[in-house]
CSV table of C-alpha atoms in Angstrom, one decimal:
chain,number,residue,atom,x,y,z
A,1,UNK,CA,0.0,0.0,0.0
A,2,UNK,CA,2.8,2.4,0.8
A,3,UNK,CA,4.5,1.7,-2.5
A,4,UNK,CA,1.2,2.4,-4.4
A,5,UNK,CA,0.8,5.7,-2.5
A,6,UNK,CA,4.4,6.6,-3.3
A,7,UNK,CA,3.8,6.0,-7.0
A,8,UNK,CA,0.7,8.1,-7.0
A,9,UNK,CA,2.6,11.0,-5.3
A,10,UNK,CA,5.4,10.7,-7.9
A,11,UNK,CA,2.9,10.6,-10.8
A,12,UNK,CA,1.2,13.7,-9.4
A,13,UNK,CA,4.5,15.6,-9.1
A,14,UNK,CA,5.4,14.6,-12.6
A,15,UNK,CA,2.1,15.9,-14.0
A,16,UNK,CA,2.5,19.2,-12.2
A,17,UNK,CA,6.1,19.5,-13.4
A,18,UNK,CA,4.9,19.0,-17.0
A,19,UNK,CA,2.0,21.4,-16.6
A,20,UNK,CA,4.4,24.0,-15.1
A,21,UNK,CA,6.9,23.7,-18.0
A,22,UNK,CA,4.1,23.9,-20.6
A,23,UNK,CA,2.5,26.9,-18.9
A,24,UNK,CA,5.9,28.6,-18.7
A,25,UNK,CA,6.5,28.2,-22.4
A,26,UNK,CA,2.9,29.4,-23.2
A,27,UNK,CA,3.4,32.5,-21.0
A,28,UNK,CA,6.3,33.5,-23.3
A,29,UNK,CA,4.3,32.9,-26.4
A,30,UNK,CA,1.3,34.7,-25.1
A,31,UNK,CA,3.5,37.7,-24.2
A,32,UNK,CA,4.7,37.7,-27.8
A,33,UNK,CA,1.1,37.4,-29.0
A,34,UNK,CA,2.0,34.4,-31.2
A,35,UNK,CA,-0.7,32.1,-30.0
A,36,UNK,CA,-4.4,32.3,-29.4
A,37,UNK,CA,-5.8,29.3,-27.5
A,38,UNK,CA,-9.5,28.4,-27.9
A,39,UNK,CA,-11.6,30.1,-25.3
A,40,UNK,CA,-13.0,26.8,-23.8
A,41,UNK,CA,-9.7,25.0,-23.9
A,42,UNK,CA,-8.5,23.9,-20.5
A,43,UNK,CA,-4.7,23.6,-20.4
A,44,UNK,CA,-4.7,21.6,-17.1
A,45,UNK,CA,-7.3,19.2,-18.3
A,46,UNK,CA,-5.6,18.7,-21.7
A,47,UNK,CA,-2.2,18.0,-20.1
A,48,UNK,CA,-3.6,15.7,-17.5
A,49,UNK,CA,-5.5,13.8,-20.2
A,50,UNK,CA,-2.3,13.5,-22.2
A,51,UNK,CA,-0.4,12.3,-19.2
A,52,UNK,CA,-2.9,9.5,-18.7
A,53,UNK,CA,-2.5,8.5,-22.4
A,54,UNK,CA,1.3,8.5,-21.9
A,55,UNK,CA,1.0,6.1,-19.0
A,56,UNK,CA,-0.3,3.6,-21.6
A,57,UNK,CA,2.1,4.5,-24.4
A,58,UNK,CA,5.1,2.2,-24.9
A,59,UNK,CA,7.8,1.8,-27.5
A,60,UNK,CA,8.1,-1.3,-29.7
A,61,UNK,CA,10.1,-3.0,-27.0
A,62,UNK,CA,7.3,-2.6,-24.4
A,63,UNK,CA,9.1,0.1,-22.5
A,64,UNK,CA,7.0,3.0,-21.0
A,65,UNK,CA,7.3,6.2,-23.0
A,66,UNK,CA,7.7,8.2,-19.8
A,67,UNK,CA,10.8,6.3,-18.9
A,68,UNK,CA,12.5,6.1,-22.3
A,69,UNK,CA,11.6,9.5,-23.8
A,70,UNK,CA,13.5,12.7,-22.9
A,71,UNK,CA,11.7,15.2,-20.8
A,72,UNK,CA,12.3,17.9,-23.4
A,73,UNK,CA,10.6,15.9,-26.1
A,74,UNK,CA,7.7,15.1,-23.8
A,75,UNK,CA,7.3,18.8,-22.9
A,76,UNK,CA,7.6,19.8,-26.6
A,77,UNK,CA,4.9,17.2,-27.6
A,78,UNK,CA,2.5,18.6,-25.0
A,79,UNK,CA,3.3,22.1,-26.0
A,80,UNK,CA,2.5,21.3,-29.6
A,81,UNK,CA,-0.8,19.7,-28.5
A,82,UNK,CA,-1.7,22.9,-26.5
A,83,UNK,CA,-0.8,25.3,-29.3
A,84,UNK,CA,-3.1,23.5,-31.6
A,85,UNK,CA,-5.8,23.2,-29.0
A,86,UNK,CA,-6.0,19.4,-29.3
A,87,UNK,CA,-7.4,16.9,-26.8
A,88,UNK,CA,-6.2,13.3,-26.5
A,89,UNK,CA,-9.4,12.5,-24.7
A,90,UNK,CA,-11.3,13.3,-27.9
A,91,UNK,CA,-8.9,11.2,-30.1
A,92,UNK,CA,-7.7,14.4,-31.8
A,93,UNK,CA,-4.1,13.4,-31.2
A,94,UNK,CA,-1.9,10.7,-29.9
A,95,UNK,CA,1.7,10.0,-29.0
A,96,UNK,CA,4.3,7.9,-30.6
A,97,UNK,CA,7.8,6.9,-29.4
A,98,UNK,CA,10.7,7.2,-31.8
A,99,UNK,CA,13.9,6.1,-30.0
A,100,UNK,CA,14.1,8.4,-27.0
A,101,UNK,CA,11.9,11.0,-28.6
A,102,UNK,CA,8.2,11.5,-28.0
A,103,UNK,CA,6.3,12.8,-31.0
A,104,UNK,CA,2.7,14.2,-31.2
A,105,UNK,CA,0.6,12.9,-34.0
A,106,UNK,CA,-2.7,14.4,-35.1
A,107,UNK,CA,-5.7,12.4,-36.2
A,108,UNK,CA,-8.0,13.7,-39.0
A,109,UNK,CA,-10.5,14.7,-36.3
A,110,UNK,CA,-7.8,16.9,-34.9
A,111,UNK,CA,-7.1,18.3,-38.3
A,112,UNK,CA,-10.7,19.4,-38.5
A,113,UNK,CA,-10.5,20.9,-35.1
A,114,UNK,CA,-7.4,22.9,-35.9
A,115,UNK,CA,-9.0,24.1,-39.2
A,116,UNK,CA,-12.0,25.3,-37.3
A,117,UNK,CA,-9.8,27.5,-35.3
A,118,UNK,CA,-8.7,29.5,-38.3
A,119,UNK,CA,-10.5,32.8,-38.4
A,120,UNK,CA,-13.7,32.7,-40.5
A,121,UNK,CA,-14.1,28.9,-40.5
A,122,UNK,CA,-17.3,27.6,-39.1
A,123,UNK,CA,-17.2,23.9,-40.0
A,124,UNK,CA,-15.7,21.3,-42.3
A,125,UNK,CA,-18.0,18.9,-44.3
A,126,UNK,CA,-17.4,16.1,-46.7
A,127,UNK,CA,-19.6,13.9,-49.0
A,128,UNK,CA,-19.1,10.9,-51.1
A,129,UNK,CA,-20.2,10.9,-54.8
A,130,UNK,CA,-21.8,7.6,-56.0
A,131,UNK,CA,-22.8,6.4,-59.4
A,132,UNK,CA,-26.1,8.0,-60.3
A,133,UNK,CA,-25.7,11.1,-58.1
A,134,UNK,CA,-26.0,14.4,-59.9
A,135,UNK,CA,-23.1,16.8,-59.4
A,136,UNK,CA,-22.1,19.8,-61.4
A,137,UNK,CA,-19.1,22.0,-60.9
A,138,UNK,CA,-18.0,25.3,-62.2
A,139,UNK,CA,-14.9,27.4,-62.3
A,140,UNK,CA,-15.2,30.8,-60.5
A,141,UNK,CA,-12.9,33.0,-62.5
A,142,UNK,CA,-13.1,35.8,-59.9
A,143,UNK,CA,-11.5,33.6,-57.3
A,144,UNK,CA,-9.7,31.1,-59.5
A,145,UNK,CA,-11.4,28.2,-57.7
A,146,UNK,CA,-13.7,25.3,-58.6
A,147,UNK,CA,-17.0,25.2,-56.7
A,148,UNK,CA,-19.9,22.8,-56.5
A,149,UNK,CA,-22.8,24.3,-58.4
A,150,UNK,CA,-25.2,21.4,-57.9
A,151,UNK,CA,-25.1,18.2,-55.9
A,152,UNK,CA,-28.1,15.9,-55.9
A,153,UNK,CA,-27.3,12.7,-53.9
A,154,UNK,CA,-29.8,9.8,-53.9
A,155,UNK,CA,-30.2,7.4,-51.0
A,156,UNK,CA,-30.5,4.4,-53.3
A,157,UNK,CA,-27.2,5.1,-54.9
A,158,UNK,CA,-25.2,4.6,-51.6
A,159,UNK,CA,-22.9,1.6,-52.3
A,160,UNK,CA,-19.2,1.3,-51.3
A,161,UNK,CA,-18.6,-0.4,-54.6
A,162,UNK,CA,-20.0,2.5,-56.6
A,163,UNK,CA,-18.0,5.4,-55.2
A,164,UNK,CA,-16.9,7.8,-57.9
A,165,UNK,CA,-15.2,10.3,-55.6
A,166,UNK,CA,-15.7,12.7,-52.8
A,167,UNK,CA,-15.6,16.4,-52.0
A,168,UNK,CA,-15.0,18.5,-48.9
A,169,UNK,CA,-16.0,22.0,-48.1
A,170,UNK,CA,-14.6,24.3,-45.5
A,171,UNK,CA,-17.6,26.4,-44.4
A,172,UNK,CA,-17.6,30.1,-43.4
A,173,UNK,CA,-20.4,32.3,-42.2
A,174,UNK,CA,-21.8,32.8,-45.7
A,175,UNK,CA,-21.2,29.4,-47.2
A,176,UNK,CA,-18.2,27.5,-48.6
A,177,UNK,CA,-14.9,29.3,-48.5
A,178,UNK,CA,-12.8,26.4,-49.9
A,179,UNK,CA,-13.8,23.3,-51.8
A,180,UNK,CA,-11.7,20.2,-52.6
A,181,UNK,CA,-12.8,17.5,-55.0
A,182,UNK,CA,-11.1,14.1,-55.5
A,183,UNK,CA,-11.8,11.3,-57.9
A,184,UNK,CA,-11.8,7.7,-56.8
A,185,UNK,CA,-8.5,7.3,-58.6
A,186,UNK,CA,-6.9,10.1,-56.6
A,187,UNK,CA,-8.3,8.8,-53.3
A,188,UNK,CA,-7.0,5.4,-54.0
A,189,UNK,CA,-3.6,6.8,-55.0
A,190,UNK,CA,-3.5,8.5,-51.5
A,191,UNK,CA,-4.5,5.2,-49.9
A,192,UNK,CA,-1.7,3.4,-51.7
A,193,UNK,CA,0.8,5.6,-50.0
A,194,UNK,CA,-0.2,4.0,-46.7
A,195,UNK,CA,1.3,1.0,-45.0
A,196,UNK,CA,-1.7,-1.3,-45.8
A,197,UNK,CA,-2.0,0.1,-49.4
A,198,UNK,CA,-5.7,0.8,-48.8
A,199,UNK,CA,-6.4,-2.8,-47.8
A,200,UNK,CA,-7.1,-2.4,-44.1
A,201,UNK,CA,-10.4,-3.4,-42.5
A,202,UNK,CA,-11.4,0.2,-42.3
A,203,UNK,CA,-10.8,0.8,-46.1
A,204,UNK,CA,-12.7,-2.4,-47.0
A,205,UNK,CA,-15.6,-2.0,-44.6
A,206,UNK,CA,-15.9,1.8,-44.3
A,207,UNK,CA,-14.8,2.9,-47.8
A,208,UNK,CA,-17.1,6.0,-47.7
A,209,UNK,CA,-15.7,7.3,-44.5
A,210,UNK,CA,-12.1,6.7,-45.5
A,211,UNK,CA,-12.8,8.5,-48.8
A,212,UNK,CA,-14.2,11.5,-46.9
A,213,UNK,CA,-11.2,11.4,-44.6
A,214,UNK,CA,-8.9,11.6,-47.5
A,215,UNK,CA,-10.6,14.6,-49.1
A,216,UNK,CA,-10.9,16.4,-45.7
A,217,UNK,CA,-7.2,16.0,-45.1
A,218,UNK,CA,-6.4,17.5,-48.4
A,219,UNK,CA,-8.8,20.3,-48.1
A,220,UNK,CA,-7.7,21.3,-44.6
A,221,UNK,CA,-3.9,21.0,-45.5
A,222,UNK,CA,-4.4,23.3,-48.4
A,223,UNK,CA,-6.6,25.8,-46.5
A,224,UNK,CA,-4.6,26.0,-43.3
A,225,UNK,CA,-1.3,26.5,-45.1
A,226,UNK,CA,-2.6,29.4,-47.2
A,227,UNK,CA,-4.3,31.1,-44.3
A,228,UNK,CA,-2.8,34.2,-42.6
A,229,UNK,CA,-3.2,32.8,-39.1
A,230,UNK,CA,-0.5,32.7,-36.5
A,231,UNK,CA,2.8,31.3,-37.8
A,232,UNK,CA,3.3,29.3,-34.6
A,233,UNK,CA,0.0,27.4,-35.1
A,234,UNK,CA,0.8,26.7,-38.7
A,235,UNK,CA,4.3,25.4,-37.8
A,236,UNK,CA,2.9,23.0,-35.2
A,237,UNK,CA,0.1,21.9,-37.7
A,238,UNK,CA,2.7,21.0,-40.3
A,239,UNK,CA,5.0,19.3,-37.7
A,240,UNK,CA,2.2,16.9,-36.7
A,241,UNK,CA,0.4,16.3,-40.0
A,242,UNK,CA,1.0,13.7,-42.7
A,243,UNK,CA,2.7,16.1,-45.1
A,244,UNK,CA,5.7,16.4,-42.7
A,245,UNK,CA,9.1,16.8,-44.3
A,246,UNK,CA,11.1,14.3,-42.2
A,247,UNK,CA,14.6,15.5,-41.2
A,248,UNK,CA,17.5,13.1,-41.2
A,249,UNK,CA,17.3,12.5,-37.4
A,250,UNK,CA,13.6,11.4,-37.7
A,251,UNK,CA,14.5,9.2,-40.6
A,252,UNK,CA,17.2,7.5,-38.5
A,253,UNK,CA,15.0,6.9,-35.5
A,254,UNK,CA,11.9,6.0,-37.5
A,255,UNK,CA,13.0,2.3,-37.5
A,256,UNK,CA,12.5,2.3,-33.8
A,257,UNK,CA,9.0,3.5,-33.9
A,258,UNK,CA,6.5,1.8,-31.7
A,259,UNK,CA,4.1,0.9,-34.5
A,260,UNK,CA,3.9,-1.8,-37.0
A,261,UNK,CA,0.7,-2.2,-39.1
A,262,UNK,CA,-0.7,1.3,-39.4
A,263,UNK,CA,-2.5,3.2,-42.2
A,264,UNK,CA,-2.1,6.7,-43.3
A,265,UNK,CA,-2.4,8.8,-46.4
A,266,UNK,CA,0.0,11.3,-47.9
A,267,UNK,CA,1.2,12.7,-51.2
A,268,UNK,CA,4.8,11.7,-50.8
A,269,UNK,CA,7.2,9.6,-52.9
A,270,UNK,CA,7.9,6.8,-50.4
A,271,UNK,CA,6.9,5.3,-47.1
A,272,UNK,CA,10.1,5.6,-45.2
A,273,UNK,CA,9.1,8.4,-42.9
A,274,UNK,CA,7.4,7.8,-39.5
A,275,UNK,CA,3.7,7.1,-40.0
A,276,UNK,CA,1.8,10.1,-38.9
A,277,UNK,CA,-2.0,9.9,-39.5
A,278,UNK,CA,-3.4,6.7,-38.0
A,279,UNK,CA,-6.6,5.5,-39.5
A,280,UNK,CA,-7.0,2.0,-38.2
A,281,UNK,CA,-5.0,-0.7,-36.6
A,282,UNK,CA,-6.2,-4.2,-36.0
A,283,UNK,CA,-6.1,-5.0,-32.3
A,284,UNK,CA,-3.1,-7.0,-31.3
A,285,UNK,CA,-1.7,-8.3,-28.1
A,286,UNK,CA,1.9,-7.7,-29.0
A,287,UNK,CA,3.8,-5.3,-26.7
A,288,UNK,CA,4.2,-1.8,-27.9
A,289,UNK,CA,1.6,-2.0,-30.7
A,290,UNK,CA,-0.8,0.9,-30.6
A,291,UNK,CA,-4.5,-0.1,-30.8
A,292,UNK,CA,-6.7,2.5,-32.3
A,293,UNK,CA,-10.3,2.2,-33.4
A,294,UNK,CA,-11.6,3.8,-36.6
A,295,UNK,CA,-12.2,7.5,-36.1
A,296,UNK,CA,-15.8,7.4,-37.1
């Protein structure tokens, strides 16, 4: 009983230490007016939630993340989480161990959450296009963009074997402010960049959701990186997204990642980088394997 009480005390001190370091860094950023946290975002709750997730996170050898990862990397991962206003409790982000480094990864739900933080964004929506659906697009020469002029989906057309494509719209107060359209071939090309080449259980059983996920990721990536929001937010967004340009150090430690069969999508030439956007992982009892349910 004494040992249990001692462990609880040590854990509490560790959490408070992390929260203190994150708050200290945020204070500096706030003074420089480089970040703008969501009004309802609780720093303490988010960090405590992250700490609970970290207690369950292990590297591929089954070692606890809190024991093998440097304190600096842990603090930076939590700082990145807070800057983006993400919550591990809502499956908006998760942690991955690369050697002795802890890295924050963002799910596509987290991508939507960050996008909605950009000034003028109200929501992000996506729809599949099936054979038989009526869709009409037009080019807006004033803005240099393609927009959906007409979309008439029909319930009887819904069939995962008859998906023609998908589109996503980033909504503002007065309607769509950015639209992204992908054909099935483009979607499958994105899936083929993943570890499972689009053959995971999620892709086979929930093709429509995975297609919407692909087009949402592309729409948000394009919109966020062309916005004029705070540079610090955009920097963290790109560090934790699937279009990350991996530096030599991360390439070297990627072989020590604590994940094996994962699925993500990305427009990149190879699959040597650390896997960033987890879609689905079959549950597995092997030590160190992350078990994540589909995000829908």
